[in-house]
Short mmCIF file of C-alpha atoms and ligand atoms in Angstrom, two decimals:
data_model
loop_
_atom_site.label_atom_id
_atom_site.label_comp_id
_atom_site.label_asym_id
_atom_site.label_seq_id
_atom_site.Cartn_x
_atom_site.Cartn_y
_atom_site.Cartn_z
CA UNK A 21 -68.83 -12.59 222.47
CA UNK A 22 -70.31 -16.03 222.59
CA UNK A 23 -69.96 -18.59 225.76
CA UNK A 24 -70.73 -22.14 226.07
CA UNK A 25 -73.42 -22.49 228.40
CA UNK A 26 -73.78 -25.75 230.68
CA UNK A 27 -77.50 -25.60 231.06
CA UNK A 28 -78.50 -25.35 227.20
CA UNK A 29 -75.19 -27.20 226.07
CA UNK A 30 -74.61 -24.51 223.38
CA UNK A 31 -72.56 -21.43 222.66
CA UNK A 32 -74.61 -19.01 223.22
CA UNK A 33 -74.22 -14.87 222.21
CA UNK A 34 -73.38 -13.06 226.12
CA UNK A 35 -75.96 -10.38 226.60
CA UNK A 36 -75.71 -8.98 229.91
CA UNK A 37 -78.48 -8.19 232.35
CA UNK A 38 -77.82 -4.36 232.42
CA UNK A 39 -75.71 -3.26 229.46
CA UNK A 40 -72.26 -2.59 230.32
CA UNK A 41 -72.44 -4.55 233.37
CA UNK A 42 -71.29 -8.57 234.32
CA UNK A 43 -71.92 -10.33 237.66
CA UNK A 44 -70.14 -13.23 238.12
CA UNK A 45 -70.27 -15.54 240.89
CA UNK A 46 -67.20 -18.51 240.90
CA UNK A 47 -67.40 -21.11 243.38
CA UNK A 48 -64.16 -21.03 245.78
CA UNK A 49 -62.64 -23.22 248.04
CA UNK A 50 -63.40 -25.61 251.27
CA UNK A 51 -60.16 -24.09 252.98
CA UNK A 52 -58.96 -26.86 255.15
CA UNK A 53 -55.51 -27.27 253.26
CA UNK A 54 -52.97 -25.96 250.40
CA UNK A 55 -54.87 -25.63 246.87
CA UNK A 56 -53.84 -27.95 244.29
CA UNK A 57 -52.67 -27.66 240.78
CA UNK A 58 -56.10 -28.84 239.88
CA UNK A 59 -57.94 -25.75 242.05
CA UNK A 60 -55.63 -23.69 240.25
CA UNK A 61 -57.10 -24.29 237.20
CA UNK A 62 -60.34 -22.42 237.66
CA UNK A 63 -58.69 -19.80 239.79
CA UNK A 64 -56.53 -18.96 236.80
CA UNK A 65 -59.34 -19.23 234.44
CA UNK A 66 -61.94 -17.26 235.56
CA UNK A 67 -59.36 -14.72 236.99
CA UNK A 68 -58.94 -14.15 233.27
CA UNK A 69 -62.57 -14.43 232.21
CA UNK A 70 -63.15 -11.12 234.58
CA UNK A 71 -59.65 -9.31 233.09
CA UNK A 72 -60.95 -10.46 229.73
CA UNK A 73 -64.29 -9.02 230.65
CA UNK A 74 -62.93 -5.36 232.02
CA UNK A 75 -60.75 -5.64 228.95
CA UNK A 76 -64.01 -5.60 226.41
CA UNK A 77 -65.22 -2.85 228.74
CA UNK A 78 -67.72 -4.46 230.92
CA UNK A 79 -67.86 -3.26 234.68
CA UNK A 80 -67.60 -6.56 236.75
CA UNK A 81 -68.65 -7.04 240.09
CA UNK A 82 -66.96 -10.74 240.94
CA UNK A 83 -67.68 -12.54 244.00
CA UNK A 84 -65.51 -15.73 245.10
CA UNK A 85 -66.74 -17.37 248.17
CA UNK A 86 -64.76 -19.12 251.27
CA UNK A 87 -66.46 -21.96 252.18
CA UNK A 88 -64.97 -21.87 255.90
CA UNK A 89 -67.54 -24.69 257.81
CA UNK A 90 -67.33 -28.01 256.47
CA UNK A 91 -66.48 -31.40 257.86
CA UNK A 92 -63.10 -31.36 256.20
CA UNK A 93 -62.03 -28.39 258.15
CA UNK A 94 -63.42 -29.71 261.52
CA UNK A 95 -61.42 -32.79 261.07
CA UNK A 96 -58.38 -31.33 260.59
CA UNK A 97 -58.91 -28.95 263.46
CA UNK A 98 -59.56 -32.14 265.74
CA UNK A 99 -56.59 -33.81 264.48
CA UNK A 100 -54.67 -31.14 265.20
CA UNK A 101 -56.18 -30.11 268.57
CA UNK A 102 -56.91 -26.65 266.84
CA UNK A 103 -60.24 -25.08 266.03
CA UNK A 104 -62.07 -24.82 262.69
CA UNK A 105 -61.47 -20.84 262.72
CA UNK A 106 -57.78 -21.37 262.90
CA UNK A 107 -57.81 -23.81 260.18
CA UNK A 108 -59.93 -21.67 257.77
CA UNK A 109 -57.90 -18.67 258.69
CA UNK A 110 -55.09 -20.04 258.02
CA UNK A 111 -55.80 -21.51 254.79
CA UNK A 112 -57.28 -18.42 253.50
CA UNK A 113 -54.13 -16.47 254.32
CA UNK A 114 -52.44 -19.66 252.58
CA UNK A 115 -54.44 -19.45 249.55
CA UNK A 116 -54.34 -15.64 249.15
CA UNK A 117 -50.47 -16.29 249.28
CA UNK A 118 -50.54 -18.99 246.07
CA UNK A 119 -53.00 -16.68 244.10
CA UNK A 120 -50.95 -13.95 244.25
CA UNK A 121 -48.41 -15.86 243.30
CA UNK A 122 -50.51 -16.82 240.36
CA UNK A 123 -51.20 -13.52 239.29
CA UNK A 124 -54.55 -13.60 240.32
CA UNK A 125 -56.49 -10.32 241.04
CA UNK A 126 -58.61 -10.39 244.23
CA UNK A 127 -62.18 -10.76 243.66
CA UNK A 128 -64.51 -8.01 244.46
CA UNK A 129 -65.73 -9.70 247.57
CA UNK A 130 -64.30 -12.74 249.28
CA UNK A 131 -67.70 -13.59 251.54
CA UNK A 132 -66.71 -16.27 254.05
CA UNK A 133 -69.73 -18.61 254.85
CA UNK A 134 -69.40 -18.28 258.46
CA UNK A 135 -70.34 -14.73 257.94
CA UNK A 136 -73.44 -15.32 256.22
CA UNK A 137 -75.42 -17.20 259.31
CA UNK A 138 -78.18 -14.34 259.30
CA UNK A 139 -78.77 -14.83 255.67
CA UNK A 140 -78.66 -18.61 255.40
CA UNK A 141 -81.01 -19.15 258.40
CA UNK A 142 -83.80 -16.68 256.83
CA UNK A 143 -83.40 -18.42 253.57
CA UNK A 144 -83.88 -21.79 255.21
CA UNK A 145 -86.84 -20.48 256.81
CA UNK A 146 -88.42 -19.28 253.72
CA UNK A 147 -87.90 -22.54 252.01
CA UNK A 148 -89.83 -23.83 254.89
CA UNK A 149 -92.42 -21.39 254.72
CA UNK A 150 -92.78 -22.13 250.63
CA UNK A 151 -93.08 -25.78 250.90
CA UNK A 152 -89.48 -26.18 249.67
CA UNK A 153 -88.33 -27.28 252.69
CA UNK A 154 -88.86 -29.53 256.03
CA UNK A 155 -87.49 -29.92 258.89
CA UNK A 156 -86.93 -33.42 260.65
CA UNK A 157 -85.26 -33.67 264.24
CA UNK A 158 -83.25 -30.55 263.83
CA UNK A 159 -82.16 -31.41 260.35
CA UNK A 160 -83.72 -29.10 257.14
CA UNK A 161 -83.63 -30.75 253.57
CA UNK A 162 -84.61 -29.19 250.44
CA UNK A 163 -88.12 -30.85 248.74
CA UNK A 164 -86.35 -31.75 245.59
CA UNK A 165 -89.56 -33.43 244.19
CA UNK A 166 -91.15 -29.86 244.44
CA UNK A 167 -88.88 -28.18 242.41
CA UNK A 168 -90.12 -29.04 238.98
CA UNK A 169 -86.93 -28.00 237.00
CA UNK A 170 -84.62 -30.28 239.37
CA UNK A 171 -81.94 -32.01 237.10
CA UNK A 172 -81.96 -29.28 234.08
CA UNK A 173 -78.81 -27.90 234.99
CA UNK A 174 -76.56 -31.16 234.71
CA UNK A 175 -78.85 -32.92 231.96
CA UNK A 176 -80.31 -35.26 234.39
CA UNK A 177 -84.14 -36.52 234.92
CA UNK A 178 -85.16 -36.31 238.88
CA UNK A 179 -86.48 -40.21 238.31
CA UNK A 180 -83.11 -41.49 236.61
CA UNK A 181 -81.58 -39.82 239.53
CA UNK A 182 -83.59 -41.57 242.03
CA UNK A 183 -83.24 -45.01 240.72
CA UNK A 184 -79.74 -44.28 240.93
CA UNK A 185 -79.55 -42.57 244.59
CA UNK A 186 -79.03 -44.92 247.70
CA UNK A 187 -81.31 -44.86 250.11
CA UNK A 188 -80.50 -43.53 253.91
CA UNK A 189 -83.36 -44.86 255.91
CA UNK A 190 -82.09 -43.22 258.42
CA UNK A 191 -81.91 -39.62 257.64
CA UNK A 192 -85.80 -39.02 257.77
CA UNK A 193 -85.23 -37.57 254.34
CA UNK A 194 -88.52 -37.53 252.12
CA UNK A 195 -86.63 -38.73 248.94
CA UNK A 196 -83.16 -39.83 248.84
CA UNK A 197 -82.31 -36.55 246.34
CA UNK A 198 -83.13 -34.27 248.85
CA UNK A 199 -80.09 -32.55 250.31
CA UNK A 200 -79.09 -30.52 253.60
CA UNK A 201 -80.13 -27.43 254.17
CA UNK A 202 -79.32 -26.98 257.49
CA UNK A 203 -77.70 -30.02 259.92
CA UNK A 204 -78.18 -30.14 263.72
CA UNK A 205 -75.45 -29.52 265.59
CA UNK A 206 -72.84 -33.17 266.78
CA UNK A 207 -71.23 -33.00 270.46
CA UNK A 208 -68.31 -31.15 270.01
CA UNK A 209 -69.32 -29.60 266.57
CA UNK A 210 -69.21 -25.60 266.09
CA UNK A 211 -72.80 -24.29 265.71
CA UNK A 212 -75.00 -21.60 265.71
CA UNK A 213 -78.66 -21.30 267.01
CA UNK A 214 -81.38 -21.48 264.94
CA UNK A 215 -85.33 -21.78 264.77
CA UNK A 216 -84.13 -25.55 264.49
CA UNK A 217 -81.94 -25.79 267.17
CA UNK A 218 -78.21 -25.38 267.17
CA UNK A 219 -76.58 -26.52 263.85
CA UNK A 220 -74.70 -25.72 260.69
CA UNK A 221 -75.79 -24.63 257.08
CA UNK A 222 -75.31 -27.17 254.65
CA UNK A 223 -72.62 -26.77 251.99
CA UNK A 224 -74.61 -25.49 249.01
CA UNK A 225 -77.05 -22.88 250.47
CA UNK A 226 -74.40 -20.60 251.25
CA UNK A 227 -73.56 -19.36 247.80
CA UNK A 228 -77.29 -19.09 247.20
CA UNK A 229 -77.26 -16.67 250.15
CA UNK A 230 -74.24 -14.71 248.76
CA UNK A 231 -75.25 -14.44 245.41
CA UNK A 232 -78.30 -12.93 246.49
CA UNK A 233 -76.42 -10.59 249.10
CA UNK A 234 -73.70 -9.63 246.56
CA UNK A 235 -74.84 -9.76 243.22
CA UNK A 236 -78.80 -9.93 243.22
CA UNK A 237 -81.72 -12.39 242.78
CA UNK A 238 -80.42 -12.84 238.92
CA UNK A 239 -76.63 -13.24 237.87
CA UNK A 240 -75.07 -13.47 234.21
CA UNK A 241 -72.32 -16.22 234.88
CA UNK A 242 -72.07 -18.26 237.28
CA UNK A 243 -68.62 -20.80 237.34
CA UNK A 244 -66.66 -23.33 238.76
CA UNK A 245 -65.08 -26.81 237.97
CA UNK A 246 -66.93 -29.44 236.10
CA UNK A 247 -67.33 -31.58 239.38
CA UNK A 248 -69.61 -28.87 240.42
CA UNK A 249 -72.56 -28.65 238.23
CA UNK A 250 -73.86 -31.89 240.35
CA UNK A 251 -74.64 -31.86 242.74
CA UNK A 252 -73.80 -28.49 243.91
CA UNK A 253 -74.53 -26.09 241.09
CA UNK A 254 -78.19 -28.05 240.47
CA UNK A 255 -78.87 -27.67 244.48
CA UNK A 256 -77.96 -24.04 243.73
CA UNK A 257 -80.45 -23.22 241.49
CA UNK A 258 -83.20 -25.26 243.20
CA UNK A 259 -82.72 -22.87 246.35
CA UNK A 260 -82.35 -19.68 244.55
CA UNK A 261 -85.07 -20.24 241.89
CA UNK A 262 -87.33 -21.82 244.64
CA UNK A 263 -86.56 -18.49 247.09
CA UNK A 264 -86.80 -15.96 244.69
CA UNK A 265 -88.98 -17.18 241.75
CA UNK A 266 -87.02 -16.18 238.70
CA UNK A 267 -83.88 -17.07 236.84
CA UNK A 268 -80.86 -17.72 238.89
CA UNK A 269 -77.86 -17.57 236.36
CA UNK A 270 -78.15 -17.19 232.61
CA UNK A 271 -74.41 -18.55 232.04
CA UNK A 272 -72.86 -21.55 233.62
CA UNK A 273 -69.53 -22.29 232.76
CA UNK A 274 -67.55 -25.21 233.89
CA UNK A 275 -64.01 -25.72 233.55
CA UNK A 276 -62.80 -29.55 232.88
CA UNK A 277 -60.22 -31.46 234.83
CA UNK A 278 -56.71 -31.38 235.51
CA UNK A 279 -55.56 -34.99 235.61
CA UNK A 280 -52.65 -36.68 235.89
CA UNK A 281 -52.39 -40.21 234.21
CA UNK A 282 -55.74 -39.88 232.97
CA UNK A 283 -57.26 -39.37 236.39
CA UNK A 284 -58.91 -36.35 237.82
CA UNK A 285 -56.50 -34.34 240.46
CA UNK A 286 -57.96 -34.48 243.70
CA UNK A 287 -57.30 -34.83 247.43
CA UNK A 288 -59.28 -37.68 247.85
CA UNK A 289 -57.50 -39.84 244.96
CA UNK A 290 -54.01 -38.46 246.61
CA UNK A 291 -52.64 -38.07 243.18
CA UNK A 292 -52.18 -34.21 243.88
CA UNK A 293 -49.15 -31.88 243.88
CA UNK A 294 -49.93 -28.53 245.80
CA UNK A 295 -49.37 -25.23 243.90
CA UNK A 296 -46.62 -24.32 246.46
CA UNK A 297 -44.80 -27.50 245.42
CA UNK A 298 -45.52 -27.23 241.61
CA UNK A 299 -44.55 -23.25 241.82
CA UNK A 300 -41.27 -23.83 243.75
CA UNK A 301 -39.98 -26.40 240.60
CA UNK A 302 -41.53 -24.33 238.12
CA UNK A 303 -42.35 -21.02 238.90
CA UNK A 304 -46.20 -19.91 239.47
CA UNK A 305 -46.28 -17.74 236.39
CA UNK A 306 -45.50 -20.95 234.25
CA UNK A 307 -48.39 -22.57 236.39
CA UNK A 308 -50.48 -19.59 235.06
CA UNK A 309 -49.23 -20.14 231.20
CA UNK A 310 -49.62 -23.99 231.50
CA UNK A 311 -53.69 -23.37 232.17
CA UNK A 312 -53.95 -21.08 229.43
CA UNK A 313 -52.23 -23.05 226.74
CA UNK A 314 -55.40 -25.29 227.02
CA UNK A 315 -59.10 -24.80 226.01
CA UNK A 316 -61.05 -23.93 229.57
CA UNK A 317 -63.37 -27.07 229.03
CA UNK A 318 -61.13 -29.56 227.70
CA UNK A 319 -59.07 -32.09 230.07
CA UNK A 320 -55.82 -31.13 230.73
CA UNK A 321 -53.17 -33.42 231.71
CA UNK A 322 -50.19 -32.59 234.29
CA UNK A 323 -47.07 -33.25 232.93
CA UNK A 324 -43.42 -31.97 233.52
CA UNK A 325 -43.06 -31.58 229.75
CA UNK A 326 -45.75 -29.77 229.13
CA UNK A 327 -44.96 -27.65 232.26
CA UNK A 328 -41.65 -26.82 230.68
CA UNK A 329 -42.98 -25.97 227.08
CA UNK A 330 -45.03 -23.43 229.09
CA UNK A 331 -41.66 -22.03 231.03
CA UNK A 332 -39.96 -21.66 227.54
CA UNK A 333 -43.26 -19.88 226.01
CA UNK A 334 -42.81 -17.46 228.75
CA UNK A 335 -39.56 -16.98 228.55
CA UNK A 336 -39.69 -16.31 224.87
CA UNK A 337 -42.12 -13.71 225.68
CA UNK A 338 -40.20 -11.98 228.67
CA UNK A 339 -37.10 -11.66 226.58
CA UNK A 340 -38.91 -10.08 223.39
CA UNK A 341 -40.67 -7.66 225.97
CA UNK A 342 -36.81 -6.86 227.54
CA UNK A 343 -35.59 -6.24 224.01
CA UNK A 344 -38.50 -4.02 223.50
CA UNK A 345 -37.99 -2.18 226.64
CA UNK A 346 -34.07 -1.68 225.84
CA UNK A 347 -34.62 -0.52 222.26
CA UNK A 348 -37.47 1.78 223.35
CA UNK A 349 -34.84 3.37 225.98
CA UNK A 350 -31.78 3.35 223.88
CA UNK A 351 -32.66 3.06 220.18
CA UNK A 352 -31.05 5.86 218.01
CA UNK A 353 -33.79 6.71 216.01
CA UNK A 354 -36.31 8.58 216.83
CA UNK A 355 -38.39 8.73 213.51
CA UNK A 356 -40.28 5.93 212.26
CA UNK A 357 -39.08 4.59 209.04
CA UNK A 358 -41.72 4.29 206.53
CA UNK A 359 -41.45 0.35 206.88
CA UNK A 360 -41.91 0.58 210.50
CA UNK A 361 -45.40 2.30 209.96
CA UNK A 362 -46.33 -0.15 207.91
CA UNK A 363 -45.55 -3.37 210.26
CA UNK A 364 -47.06 -1.32 213.49
CA UNK A 365 -50.46 -0.74 211.33
CA UNK A 366 -50.33 -4.34 210.75
CA UNK A 367 -50.32 -5.26 214.49
CA UNK A 368 -53.66 -4.05 214.84
CA UNK A 369 -54.69 -7.06 213.42
CA UNK A 370 -53.40 -9.38 216.35
CA UNK A 371 -55.22 -7.59 218.44
CA UNK A 372 -58.66 -8.01 216.21
CA UNK A 373 -57.69 -11.84 216.09
CA UNK A 374 -57.14 -11.92 219.70
CA UNK A 375 -60.47 -10.59 220.19
CA UNK A 376 -62.34 -12.91 217.83
CA UNK A 377 -60.74 -15.96 219.30
CA UNK A 378 -61.27 -14.62 223.14
CA UNK A 379 -64.69 -13.81 221.89
CA UNK A 380 -65.53 -17.23 220.79
CA UNK A 381 -65.89 -19.36 224.02
CA UNK A 382 -62.93 -17.82 225.87
CA UNK A 383 -60.28 -19.44 224.26
CA UNK A 384 -57.56 -18.72 226.11
CA UNK A 385 -55.29 -21.54 223.72
CA UNK A 386 -55.67 -19.41 220.57
CA UNK A 387 -55.24 -15.72 222.66
CA UNK A 388 -52.21 -17.64 223.69
CA UNK A 389 -51.34 -18.62 220.00
CA UNK A 390 -52.10 -14.88 218.75
CA UNK A 391 -49.57 -13.38 220.82
CA UNK A 392 -46.68 -16.04 220.11
CA UNK A 393 -47.46 -14.72 216.91
CA UNK A 394 -46.96 -11.47 217.18
CA UNK A 395 -43.88 -11.87 219.03
CA UNK A 396 -42.63 -13.68 216.52
CA UNK A 397 -43.34 -10.99 214.21
CA UNK A 398 -42.19 -8.35 216.23
CA UNK A 399 -38.65 -10.46 217.05
CA UNK A 400 -37.70 -10.60 213.30
CA UNK A 401 -38.84 -6.68 212.76
CA UNK A 402 -36.38 -5.77 215.61
CA UNK A 403 -33.36 -8.67 214.87
CA UNK A 404 -29.62 -8.00 215.29
CA UNK A 405 -29.33 -6.88 211.42
CA UNK A 406 -32.20 -4.21 211.89
CA UNK A 407 -31.84 -0.68 213.27
CA UNK A 408 -35.38 -0.42 214.94
CA UNK A 409 -36.19 3.07 216.13
CA UNK A 410 -37.76 4.16 219.61
CA UNK A 411 -41.35 4.76 218.67
CA UNK A 412 -41.30 1.20 216.46
CA UNK A 413 -39.73 -0.29 219.88
CA UNK A 414 -42.82 1.86 222.14
CA UNK A 415 -45.84 0.54 219.29
CA UNK A 416 -44.11 -3.18 219.40
CA UNK A 417 -43.87 -2.94 223.23
CA UNK A 418 -47.34 -1.31 223.51
CA UNK A 419 -49.12 -3.89 221.24
CA UNK A 420 -47.49 -7.31 222.87
CA UNK A 421 -48.25 -5.68 226.70
CA UNK A 422 -51.85 -5.21 225.59
CA UNK A 423 -53.09 -8.15 224.82
CA UNK A 424 -50.28 -10.22 227.52
CA UNK A 425 -51.54 -8.25 230.40
CA UNK A 426 -55.26 -9.49 229.32
CA UNK A 427 -53.97 -12.68 230.16
CA UNK A 428 -51.91 -11.41 233.03
CA UNK A 429 -48.90 -12.87 231.48
CA UNK A 430 -46.39 -10.06 232.31
CA UNK A 431 -47.33 -9.93 236.11
CA UNK A 432 -44.10 -11.61 236.98
CA UNK A 433 -42.02 -9.94 234.38
CA UNK A 434 -39.01 -8.75 236.51
CA UNK A 435 -38.29 -6.30 233.72
CA UNK A 436 -34.58 -4.81 234.07
CA UNK A 437 -33.99 -6.99 236.82
CA UNK A 438 -34.48 -10.02 234.72
CA UNK A 439 -31.12 -9.38 232.91
CA UNK A 440 -29.17 -6.99 234.57
CA UNK A 441 -25.96 -7.77 232.87
CA UNK A 442 -27.39 -7.77 229.02
CA UNK A 443 -28.99 -4.46 229.96
CA UNK A 444 -26.05 -2.77 231.73
CA UNK A 445 -23.49 -4.56 229.08
CA UNK A 446 -25.85 -2.77 226.24
CA UNK A 447 -26.02 0.73 227.58
CA UNK A 448 -22.07 0.66 228.46
CA UNK A 449 -21.00 -0.08 224.61
CA UNK A 450 -24.24 2.69 223.64
CA UNK A 451 -22.06 5.27 225.75
CA UNK A 452 -18.71 4.15 224.45
CA UNK A 453 -20.13 4.94 221.23
CA UNK A 454 -21.16 8.31 222.02
CA UNK A 455 -17.77 8.71 223.64
CA UNK A 456 -16.16 8.08 220.38
CA UNK A 457 -18.90 10.27 218.62
CA UNK A 458 -17.68 12.88 220.94
CA UNK A 459 -21.38 13.26 222.29
CA UNK A 460 -20.17 13.86 225.93
CA UNK A 461 -24.03 15.24 226.77
CA UNK A 462 -25.50 11.27 225.72
CA UNK A 463 -22.00 9.70 227.53
CA UNK A 464 -23.02 11.63 231.10
CA UNK A 465 -26.86 10.60 230.33
CA UNK A 466 -26.15 6.95 230.26
CA UNK A 467 -23.74 7.00 233.10
CA UNK A 468 -26.46 8.95 234.84
CA UNK A 469 -29.16 5.95 233.94
CA UNK A 470 -26.48 3.07 234.94
CA UNK A 471 -25.87 5.24 238.17
CA UNK A 472 -29.97 5.49 238.88
CA UNK A 473 -30.15 1.37 238.24
CA UNK A 474 -27.05 1.12 241.20
CA UNK A 475 -24.57 0.35 238.44
CA UNK A 476 -21.32 2.71 238.83
CA UNK A 477 -18.82 2.86 235.87
CA UNK A 478 -15.07 2.82 236.59
CA UNK A 479 -12.76 3.49 233.35
CA UNK A 480 -9.70 1.14 233.21
CA UNK A 481 -7.06 0.77 230.91
CA UNK A 482 -8.69 -2.35 230.37
CA UNK A 483 -11.87 -0.83 229.59
CA UNK A 484 -14.90 -0.27 231.33
CA UNK A 485 -15.75 -2.25 234.56
CA UNK A 486 -19.00 -2.14 236.40
CA UNK A 487 -20.38 -3.00 239.76
CA UNK A 488 -23.59 -3.01 241.28
CA UNK A 489 -23.97 -1.38 244.69
P1 AMP B 501 -62.63 -27.93 246.13
O1 AMP B 501 -62.25 -27.27 247.67
O2 AMP B 501 -62.60 -28.82 246.09
O3 AMP B 501 -64.21 -27.68 246.16
O4 AMP B 501 -62.75 -27.05 245.00
C1 AMP B 501 -62.59 -25.89 244.66
C2 AMP B 501 -62.36 -25.87 242.89
O5 AMP B 501 -61.38 -26.40 242.33
C3 AMP B 501 -64.14 -26.32 242.46
O6 AMP B 501 -64.28 -25.00 241.40
C4 AMP B 501 -63.18 -27.33 241.98
O7 AMP B 501 -64.46 -27.78 240.74
C5 AMP B 501 -62.30 -27.25 241.13
N1 AMP B 501 -61.39 -28.25 241.14
C6 AMP B 501 -60.93 -29.20 241.68
N2 AMP B 501 -60.61 -30.19 241.31
C7 AMP B 501 -59.90 -30.18 239.88
C8 AMP B 501 -59.15 -30.66 238.62
N3 AMP B 501 -58.74 -31.65 238.99
N4 AMP B 501 -59.29 -30.16 237.78
C9 AMP B 501 -60.06 -28.54 237.72
N5 AMP B 501 -60.61 -28.25 238.54
C10 AMP B 501 -60.90 -28.42 239.88
ZN1 ZN B 502 -71.18 -22.73 245.05
#
């Protein structure tokens, strides 16, 4: 398996620290509002990364944080006459609603920054003790000049960064690149006691502390959106490596931006759609499909047209699964025909190709394409002029399900409810056939099956009528 590593700018063979195990950390949302469709991109992609690693047999420990102390949360609380805790609890709940809607599984741990104060204060103190940080009037800054590899992750030289940085004469910082580890409390703001007075953590330190606490000093994969590479991830590397004297993360994965009219979708530009609104228009499952149809590192443009393509694709997949489920239950032939066996044997190649493309830097776009080729082949093998057998339908269904589940594409598939009419009409026709064949036992069995589905039959002179109870 190969992954593109932002740190080296190359695709590299993935070798976990411990065989069979993956430690994965993804920076999560700052919880001051509903998430927008841009935020949904890493949420969905790294959920699929986790599923794929598990599919390949790895035991994955996946940590994603909630930043629940931040200026934006405090501003909103002040505007609404609320508290930071109330605002963040509310939007954590809204995040879970959207994540669940999108078919995103919960991480192994979802720590919150406010629960990490002891660890954060201890880490900041250690950085001061080691000479990597200094205090100025209750604020604590990281001394970037002391961390020699600063800039390596994002491919920048400290000198160049300094040349472009604005000097804030009032901050008391030794260098404009130094960043806050701890901020002294301003009146009316939530704060925690610390050796440097009451205050709250800077943004970056929480991730370093959570990685240490839940995953250890060195992790396998650290991920997030491209905009986090600098300064957030660069600062995480500096803090963690200065603290632990060892490498922080072996592989850095960053997703490309979701844009509208070639501009990054973001709250600050005001060009965003919330996931909630987009889901109301297209369905949560469509948003998931839309994200997986392109490569995670490519830019992706949000457009109604592409979303409708995603929706149509998903419906094709649902229909194929629904047909196969119907055949698997109701097909008359129970023995596999020879040519069916040949097709089933060939299905394994789809799985091999799926693994091949996903192993090549997690190419979900090609993974989706492989699933659709498989669907096409299965559709033509089970077309109306064919008489597929039960085991054949079962085999095809299992093959499609296996791959689609890795991408989490069937989580919203409603199965029988999706198209009750088609299913019921099909069963009624099968029952009529059984009666014509004087196969009373089969006819009764089908009647019972319909009854279990809550469908009652009524034989009338005009034919069979049905109603749902
Ligand atoms: P935030 O709450 O702004 O820290 O963002 C949460 C996650 O969404 C981070 O991983 C960001 O990099 C990512 N993100 C934000 N906007 C976009 C976008 N337009 N396209 C892709 N990812 C984004
Ligand atoms: Zn982070």
